[in-house]
Structures are given as C-alpha cells and as structure tokens.
Amino acid sequence: MLRKSHITQQQLNASKWGSSQEPSFDPPVIPTPPGVFNTSQVFIVHGHDDIAKLDMSAFISSLGLQPIILHQQASSGRTIIEKIEHYSNVGFGVVLYTPCDIGSKVGDLTGNYRARQNVVFEHGFLIGKLGRARVSAVVKGSVETPNDISGVVYVPMDHAGEWKQQLLVELRCAGYKV
C-alpha cells in the first residue's frame, strides 16, 4: 500500500505498535478471584426456546437471584467467548437442553433432536470454570445429551414443575441461601 501511495509512511508508522509498546496477549482480567463465587447470580445457557429461557429466568428471579442471560448483557467490544468469560463469574450455572436442532451420524436417514452447539460448548465451559457441582443441566422434551460428560445428571423440565424443586436442591448444595 505504501509503494502504491495509498498511505504515507507516517500513516503506516502510526498504525504499528510503538517500539516501546508491545502487544499484550494476556487474557482479560476477570473481576471475581478464582475460587470466589458470586452467589447472587445464576448464569443461564439456552438455545432458541424462548419460553424455556423465560421460565428459567422467572424462576431464578423469584428466588431473589439475578439471572445472567448472555444476549441481555452489554458486549462492551468483547467477543462472544470474552462475554462468556466475563459474565460467568457466578456461583451457579443452568444449562437448558431444548430441542432446537436435529443431528445424526453421516449416512443415517433419521436425526435426533439436539441442543444448539453453543449450549453444549457453554455447558463444558461452565463445568471447567465452576465445577460439576455448580452446574445443572435441565432437559426439555426428548433431546439427545452429550455422552462425553459422564456422570452428569440431567433434570427433566416437566410440565408439573418438579424441575424447580430439583434445581433448588442443587442451588442450596452450591451454597445459595434460597
């Protein structure tokens, strides 16, 4: 661009890092120290089922807790993964497995309902960050669940609302005063 006179040497120099200023590759600062959990908030992972998302959010709010739903939070120039890292400094995560996608092995003629790929990814992320005891997976309908997460108990999101009682037990076990 310089040779073709699209920019000047001064513009090129201004666009580069200064000689005393090195680019930083450090991860963004996370406001909650490791091992400290914010037990006033619950991170909710969801797919495209808005009713399930709103039901869960209303339930969490009814307990006097703040539901954290990623798309409702400010981006502040962050990428999606940076938003997840930033807003997941909570004491508990709820992952909603809802039948939003259909998937199958190559060659199969029929597929199974599956949660969105972001839901499965964020489930694993929260387990890694918070620990399995601080993450509950709630399943609505007949949804294929990941078999790589051995030992995870999936709570069925039933019409009678029994899932709420099961989630209360998990929240209390994680130190929430609800």
Backbone as JSON, one array per atom type, in Angstrom:
{
  "sequence": "MLRKSHITQQQLNASKWGSSQEPSFDPPVIPTPPGVFNTSQVFIVHGHDDIAKLDMSAFISSLGLQPIILHQQASSGRTIIEKIEHYSNVGFGVVLYTPCDIGSKVGDLTGNYRARQNVVFEHGFLIGKLGRARVSAVVKGSVETPNDISGVVYVPMDHAGEWKQQLLVELRCAGYKV",
  "N": [[0.82, -1.18, 0.0], [2.02, 1.13, 0.68], [3.96, 1.42, -1.34], [2.32, 1.86, -3.52], [1.3, 4.29, -2.99], [-1.03, 4.52, -1.49], [-1.12, 4.94, 1.17], [0.73, 6.97, 3.53], [4.15, 6.99, 4.78], [4.11, 7.93, 7.37], [1.46, 7.37, 8.14], [1.55, 4.6, 8.05], [3.46, 4.08, 10.06], [2.07, 5.09, 12.26], [0.06, 3.25, 12.48], [1.26, 1.0, 13.45], [2.48, -0.85, 16.32], [4.18, 0.97, 18.84], [7.78, 1.17, 19.38], [8.42, 0.85, 22.04], [6.14, -0.15, 23.0], [4.62, -3.08, 23.42], [2.43, -5.57, 22.04], [-0.24, -6.89, 24.0], [-0.85, -10.11, 25.13], [-2.16, -11.14, 27.18], [-4.86, -12.68, 28.95], [-8.17, -11.19, 29.38], [-8.85, -9.35, 32.38], [-10.48, -10.96, 35.0], [-13.1, -10.12, 37.06], [-13.87, -11.49, 39.45], [-12.09, -13.22, 41.86], [-10.33, -16.38, 41.42], [-11.97, -19.26, 42.69], [-13.72, -17.82, 44.27], [-17.09, -17.28, 44.51], [-19.89, -15.68, 43.07], [-22.72, -15.61, 44.61], [-25.11, -14.39, 44.16], [-25.94, -14.4, 41.65], [-26.99, -16.26, 38.74], [-25.93, -18.02, 35.97], [-27.42, -18.47, 32.86], [-27.61, -20.74, 30.32], [-28.77, -21.14, 27.05], [-30.79, -22.21, 24.23], [-32.72, -21.78, 21.34], [-35.26, -21.81, 22.41], [-37.37, -19.73, 23.6], [-39.4, -19.69, 25.53], [-38.69, -21.63, 27.45], [-36.32, -20.43, 28.31], [-37.29, -17.99, 29.38], [-39.01, -18.99, 31.38], [-37.12, -20.21, 33.08], [-35.56, -17.98, 33.76], [-37.48, -16.41, 35.1], [-38.02, -18.09, 37.26], [-35.5, -18.16, 38.58], [-35.28, -15.44, 39.22], [-37.46, -15.26, 40.97], [-36.43, -16.39, 43.2], [-34.96, -14.46, 44.29], [-32.57, -14.02, 43.09], [-30.18, -12.98, 40.57], [-30.7, -13.53, 37.24], [-28.39, -14.34, 34.71], [-28.28, -13.77, 31.45], [-26.75, -14.16, 28.49], [-27.12, -12.7, 26.0], [-28.48, -10.51, 26.87], [-26.72, -8.92, 28.15], [-24.29, -6.26, 28.19], [-22.06, -5.88, 25.46], [-19.66, -4.43, 25.21], [-17.53, -4.27, 23.4], [-16.47, -6.81, 23.49], [-15.71, -10.17, 22.37], [-17.82, -13.05, 21.74], [-16.93, -15.25, 23.29], [-15.35, -13.89, 25.13], [-17.32, -12.44, 26.43], [-18.71, -14.54, 27.64], [-16.72, -15.51, 29.37], [-16.43, -13.24, 31.0], [-19.02, -12.7, 32.11], [-19.66, -15.05, 33.39], [-18.83, -15.28, 35.98], [-20.04, -16.44, 38.35], [-21.93, -18.16, 40.91], [-23.3, -20.36, 40.15], [-24.51, -22.29, 37.39], [-27.02, -22.78, 34.94], [-27.95, -24.96, 32.46], [-29.83, -25.12, 29.64], [-31.12, -27.68, 27.88], [-32.71, -27.89, 25.02], [-34.95, -28.91, 22.38], [-33.7, -27.79, 19.72], [-32.19, -28.17, 17.42], [-31.55, -30.62, 14.82], [-29.79, -33.61, 14.56], [-27.53, -36.11, 13.25], [-25.6, -39.1, 12.61], [-23.41, -39.27, 9.8], [-24.87, -40.6, 6.96], [-27.02, -41.77, 8.29], [-30.56, -41.98, 8.12], [-32.43, -40.77, 9.65], [-32.79, -38.24, 12.15], [-31.94, -36.97, 15.44], [-33.38, -34.92, 17.99], [-31.49, -32.21, 19.15], [-29.63, -30.11, 21.39], [-28.57, -26.71, 20.78], [-25.32, -26.09, 19.35], [-23.8, -24.18, 20.71], [-24.83, -24.37, 23.26], [-24.01, -26.88, 24.22], [-21.24, -26.45, 24.14], [-20.96, -24.26, 25.97], [-21.89, -25.5, 28.26], [-19.85, -27.36, 28.81], [-17.79, -25.49, 29.19], [-18.68, -24.1, 31.51], [-18.66, -26.19, 33.38], [-15.92, -26.66, 33.46], [-15.04, -24.21, 34.48], [-16.59, -23.63, 36.82], [-16.98, -26.07, 38.1], [-18.45, -29.34, 38.33], [-20.4, -29.62, 40.32], [-21.58, -27.16, 40.51], [-23.12, -26.68, 38.32], [-26.08, -27.24, 36.58], [-27.86, -29.28, 34.35], [-30.73, -28.87, 32.53], [-33.29, -30.53, 30.95], [-35.5, -30.23, 28.3], [-38.14, -31.91, 26.94], [-37.59, -34.51, 24.46], [-34.42, -34.85, 24.04], [-31.25, -35.33, 22.65], [-28.45, -35.94, 24.63], [-25.07, -34.97, 25.46], [-22.66, -37.56, 25.42], [-20.14, -37.49, 26.37], [-19.84, -36.3, 28.79], [-19.63, -37.79, 31.39], [-21.53, -39.06, 34.1], [-23.02, -36.79, 34.62], [-26.01, -35.49, 35.82], [-29.09, -35.13, 34.36], [-31.74, -32.92, 34.58], [-35.12, -33.32, 34.12], [-37.23, -31.04, 32.41], [-40.15, -30.76, 33.35], [-43.77, -30.52, 32.89], [-45.15, -30.31, 35.25], [-43.51, -28.94, 36.93], [-41.61, -30.02, 38.63], [-38.92, -29.81, 38.22], [-38.12, -27.42, 39.29], [-37.98, -27.81, 42.06], [-35.93, -29.7, 42.17], [-33.85, -28.16, 41.16], [-33.65, -26.21, 43.13], [-32.6, -27.74, 45.25], [-30.05, -28.3, 44.21], [-28.99, -25.69, 44.0], [-28.93, -24.92, 46.7], [-27.11, -26.78, 47.67], [-24.86, -25.8, 46.46], [-24.33, -23.62, 47.99], [-26.09, -21.47, 47.93], [-28.45, -19.33, 49.45], [-31.38, -20.06, 49.41]],
  "CA": [[0.0, 0.0, 0.0], [2.95, 2.26, 0.74], [4.56, 1.55, -2.66], [1.32, 2.37, -4.47], [0.91, 5.6, -2.47], [-2.36, 4.51, -0.87], [-0.91, 5.51, 2.5], [2.05, 7.57, 3.7], [4.99, 6.33, 5.78], [3.64, 8.39, 8.67], [0.24, 6.61, 8.44], [1.97, 3.23, 8.33], [4.09, 4.07, 11.38], [1.04, 5.33, 13.28], [-0.78, 2.06, 12.62], [2.04, -0.05, 14.1], [2.78, -0.68, 17.74], [5.43, 1.7, 19.08], [8.89, 0.28, 19.71], [8.41, 0.57, 23.48], [4.83, -0.68, 23.35], [4.42, -4.42, 22.88], [1.04, -6.02, 22.16], [-0.49, -7.72, 25.17], [-1.58, -11.33, 24.84], [-2.72, -11.61, 28.43], [-6.33, -12.74, 28.92], [-8.78, -10.08, 30.09], [-8.95, -9.5, 33.83], [-11.77, -11.44, 35.46], [-13.29, -9.39, 38.31], [-14.01, -12.34, 40.61], [-10.91, -14.06, 42.01], [-10.59, -17.82, 41.34], [-12.42, -19.88, 43.93], [-14.73, -16.98, 44.9], [-18.29, -17.39, 43.69], [-20.93, -14.68, 43.28], [-23.93, -16.39, 44.83], [-26.33, -13.61, 43.92], [-26.24, -14.52, 40.23], [-27.01, -17.59, 38.11], [-25.73, -17.91, 34.53], [-28.36, -19.35, 32.15], [-27.25, -21.07, 28.95], [-30.01, -21.52, 26.38], [-30.83, -22.27, 22.77], [-33.73, -20.92, 20.72], [-36.55, -21.95, 23.08], [-37.54, -18.55, 24.44], [-40.29, -19.97, 26.65], [-37.88, -22.29, 28.47], [-35.39, -19.41, 28.83], [-38.05, -17.06, 30.23], [-39.44, -19.75, 32.57], [-35.97, -20.37, 33.97], [-35.21, -16.65, 34.25], [-38.5, -16.02, 36.09], [-37.81, -18.9, 38.46], [-34.29, -17.67, 39.26], [-35.65, -14.13, 39.79], [-38.38, -15.47, 42.09], [-35.61, -16.8, 44.35], [-34.21, -13.28, 44.73], [-31.26, -14.08, 42.43], [-30.12, -12.3, 39.28], [-30.35, -14.41, 36.12], [-27.47, -13.76, 33.73], [-28.51, -14.29, 30.11], [-25.65, -13.51, 27.78], [-27.51, -11.71, 24.98], [-29.05, -9.35, 27.54], [-25.62, -8.2, 28.78], [-23.53, -5.37, 27.29], [-20.89, -6.51, 24.83], [-18.51, -3.6, 25.52], [-16.44, -4.59, 22.49], [-15.98, -8.17, 23.72], [-16.18, -11.25, 21.53], [-18.77, -13.87, 22.48], [-16.24, -16.04, 24.33], [-14.94, -12.96, 26.19], [-18.53, -12.15, 27.22], [-18.96, -15.72, 28.47], [-15.72, -15.49, 30.45], [-16.68, -12.11, 31.89], [-20.3, -12.77, 32.83], [-19.87, -16.34, 34.05], [-18.27, -15.24, 37.33], [-21.23, -16.67, 39.17], [-21.8, -19.34, 41.77], [-24.06, -21.48, 39.63], [-24.94, -22.19, 36.0], [-28.09, -23.66, 34.49], [-27.84, -25.19, 31.03], [-31.11, -25.6, 29.12], [-31.07, -28.52, 26.69], [-34.02, -27.85, 24.38], [-34.87, -29.47, 21.02], [-33.57, -26.68, 18.77], [-31.52, -28.65, 16.21], [-31.64, -32.05, 14.52], [-28.48, -34.1, 14.15], [-27.36, -37.56, 13.11], [-24.34, -39.51, 12.01], [-23.42, -39.27, 8.35], [-25.44, -41.83, 6.41], [-28.29, -42.09, 8.93], [-31.69, -41.36, 7.44], [-33.24, -40.02, 10.62], [-32.0, -37.49, 13.11], [-32.46, -36.8, 16.8], [-33.36, -33.54, 18.47], [-30.3, -31.86, 19.92], [-29.46, -28.71, 21.79], [-27.68, -25.95, 19.92], [-23.91, -26.36, 19.62], [-23.3, -23.26, 21.73], [-25.3, -24.85, 24.57], [-23.1, -27.96, 24.61], [-19.94, -25.83, 24.4], [-21.01, -23.48, 27.21], [-22.04, -26.46, 29.35], [-18.49, -27.81, 29.14], [-17.04, -24.34, 29.71], [-19.09, -23.84, 32.89], [-18.15, -27.28, 34.21], [-14.49, -26.4, 33.64], [-14.82, -23.0, 35.28], [-17.26, -23.65, 38.13], [-17.02, -27.41, 38.65], [-19.72, -30.03, 38.03], [-21.39, -29.43, 41.39], [-22.17, -25.82, 40.4], [-23.78, -26.58, 37.02], [-27.17, -28.19, 36.37], [-28.41, -29.36, 33.0], [-32.18, -29.08, 32.55], [-33.64, -31.02, 29.62], [-36.91, -30.09, 27.93], [-38.52, -32.82, 25.85], [-36.7, -35.61, 24.1], [-33.23, -34.22, 23.47], [-30.02, -36.09, 22.78], [-27.49, -35.26, 25.51], [-23.69, -35.39, 25.18], [-22.23, -38.74, 26.19], [-18.76, -37.26, 26.84], [-19.86, -35.74, 30.14], [-20.08, -38.92, 32.2], [-21.94, -38.8, 35.47], [-23.86, -35.6, 34.75], [-27.43, -35.77, 35.98], [-29.92, -34.2, 33.6], [-33.03, -32.7, 35.23], [-36.17, -33.12, 33.1], [-38.07, -29.84, 32.57], [-41.5, -31.31, 33.22], [-44.87, -29.56, 32.95], [-45.6, -30.17, 36.64], [-42.61, -28.03, 37.62], [-40.72, -30.71, 39.58], [-37.56, -29.37, 37.96], [-37.82, -26.29, 40.17], [-37.57, -28.36, 43.35], [-34.62, -30.32, 41.98], [-32.88, -27.09, 41.0], [-33.48, -25.62, 44.47], [-31.68, -28.62, 45.99], [-28.71, -28.09, 43.67], [-28.55, -24.34, 44.39], [-28.61, -24.95, 48.14], [-25.88, -27.57, 47.81], [-23.77, -24.93, 45.98], [-24.14, -22.52, 48.93], [-27.09, -20.4, 47.79], [-29.43, -19.25, 50.55], [-32.71, -19.96, 48.79]],
  "C": [[0.88, 1.25, 0.0], [3.56, 2.5, -0.65], [3.59, 2.13, -3.68], [0.74, 3.7, -4.03], [-0.52, 5.66, -1.96], [-2.29, 5.1, 0.54], [0.49, 6.11, 2.54], [2.83, 6.76, 4.73], [4.52, 6.69, 7.18], [2.38, 7.61, 9.08], [0.59, 5.16, 8.79], [2.58, 3.13, 9.72], [3.06, 4.25, 12.49], [0.18, 4.09, 13.51], [-0.07, 0.91, 13.32], [2.17, 0.22, 15.58], [4.09, 0.08, 17.86], [6.52, 0.74, 19.52], [8.91, -0.06, 21.2], [7.08, -0.08, 23.91], [4.64, -2.03, 22.66], [2.95, -4.8, 23.01], [0.89, -6.96, 23.36], [-1.32, -8.94, 24.75], [-2.16, -11.94, 26.11], [-4.23, -11.68, 28.32], [-6.91, -11.56, 29.69], [-8.91, -10.38, 31.59], [-10.37, -9.93, 34.19], [-11.99, -10.85, 36.85], [-13.42, -10.25, 39.56], [-12.79, -13.24, 40.73], [-11.26, -15.55, 41.89], [-11.0, -18.38, 42.7], [-13.46, -19.07, 44.69], [-15.93, -16.96, 43.97], [-19.3, -16.31, 44.06], [-22.26, -15.42, 43.4], [-25.2, -15.55, 44.77], [-26.77, -13.72, 42.47], [-26.2, -15.97, 39.78], [-26.91, -17.37, 36.6], [-26.63, -18.92, 33.84], [-27.89, -19.49, 30.7], [-28.51, -21.59, 28.27], [-29.81, -21.6, 24.88], [-31.88, -21.31, 22.26], [-35.11, -21.02, 21.37], [-36.73, -20.8, 24.08], [-38.42, -18.81, 25.66], [-39.52, -20.65, 27.79], [-36.93, -21.29, 29.13], [-36.12, -18.46, 29.78], [-38.57, -17.73, 31.49], [-38.3, -19.85, 33.58], [-35.58, -19.02, 34.57], [-36.19, -16.19, 35.32], [-38.33, -16.8, 37.38], [-36.61, -18.41, 39.26], [-34.57, -16.32, 39.92], [-36.55, -14.28, 41.01], [-37.65, -15.9, 43.36], [-34.8, -15.63, 44.9], [-32.81, -13.25, 44.13], [-31.33, -13.38, 41.09], [-29.77, -13.31, 38.19], [-29.44, -13.68, 35.14], [-27.7, -14.49, 32.41], [-27.63, -13.48, 29.18], [-26.11, -12.43, 26.81], [-28.15, -10.47, 25.6], [-27.98, -8.48, 28.21], [-24.89, -7.34, 27.74], [-22.33, -6.1, 26.73], [-19.61, -5.75, 25.15], [-17.29, -3.95, 24.66], [-15.89, -5.99, 22.63], [-16.5, -9.12, 22.63], [-17.14, -12.09, 22.36], [-18.07, -14.65, 23.59], [-15.76, -15.12, 25.46], [-16.14, -12.57, 27.05], [-18.84, -13.32, 28.14], [-18.0, -15.74, 29.65], [-16.05, -14.41, 31.47], [-17.93, -12.3, 32.74], [-20.55, -14.09, 33.54], [-19.18, -16.42, 35.42], [-19.41, -15.31, 38.35], [-20.99, -17.88, 40.05], [-22.49, -20.56, 41.22], [-24.44, -21.22, 38.18], [-26.03, -23.2, 35.72], [-27.98, -23.74, 32.97], [-29.14, -25.81, 30.55], [-30.89, -26.38, 27.82], [-32.48, -28.59, 26.13], [-33.89, -28.34, 22.94], [-34.86, -28.39, 19.94], [-32.96, -27.11, 17.44], [-31.82, -30.13, 16.01], [-30.27, -32.48, 14.03], [-28.46, -35.6, 14.05], [-25.97, -37.84, 12.56], [-24.49, -39.48, 10.5], [-23.94, -40.63, 7.88], [-26.74, -42.26, 7.06], [-29.41, -41.35, 8.22], [-32.57, -40.55, 8.37], [-32.31, -39.33, 11.61], [-32.68, -37.43, 14.46], [-32.45, -35.32, 17.13], [-32.13, -33.35, 19.34], [-30.39, -30.4, 20.35], [-28.54, -28.03, 20.79], [-26.22, -26.23, 20.3], [-23.35, -25.44, 20.68], [-23.68, -23.73, 23.13], [-24.35, -25.94, 25.08], [-21.72, -27.39, 24.96], [-19.94, -25.1, 25.75], [-21.22, -24.37, 28.42], [-20.66, -26.94, 29.79], [-17.64, -26.7, 29.72], [-17.38, -24.1, 31.18], [-18.62, -24.94, 33.83], [-16.67, -27.06, 34.49], [-14.22, -25.23, 34.56], [-15.37, -23.12, 36.7], [-17.17, -24.99, 38.84], [-18.4, -28.03, 38.43], [-20.79, -29.78, 39.07], [-22.11, -28.08, 41.29], [-22.85, -25.6, 39.04], [-24.87, -27.65, 36.95], [-27.66, -28.1, 34.95], [-29.89, -29.7, 33.11], [-32.6, -29.39, 31.12], [-35.14, -30.9, 29.39], [-37.21, -31.01, 26.75], [-37.51, -33.91, 25.63], [-35.52, -35.04, 23.32], [-32.03, -35.12, 23.7], [-29.04, -35.29, 23.64], [-26.09, -35.78, 25.22], [-23.31, -36.59, 26.04], [-20.8, -38.58, 26.7], [-18.71, -36.75, 28.27], [-20.44, -36.81, 31.07], [-20.47, -38.47, 33.6], [-22.8, -37.57, 35.66], [-25.32, -36.03, 34.84], [-28.21, -34.69, 35.24], [-31.29, -34.13, 34.26], [-34.08, -32.49, 34.14], [-37.02, -31.88, 33.41], [-39.51, -30.26, 32.31], [-42.56, -30.22, 33.36], [-45.36, -29.33, 34.39], [-44.7, -29.24, 37.44], [-41.72, -28.68, 38.66], [-39.27, -30.27, 39.41], [-37.16, -28.23, 38.89], [-37.33, -26.79, 41.53], [-36.18, -28.99, 43.25], [-33.53, -29.25, 41.84], [-32.62, -26.37, 42.32], [-32.48, -26.43, 45.3], [-30.25, -28.38, 45.53], [-28.15, -26.72, 44.06], [-28.15, -24.31, 45.86], [-27.31, -25.7, 48.38], [-24.66, -26.74, 47.39], [-23.58, -23.69, 46.87], [-25.1, -21.36, 48.79], [-28.07, -20.48, 48.92], [-30.81, -19.0, 49.97], [-33.65, -21.0, 49.37]]
}
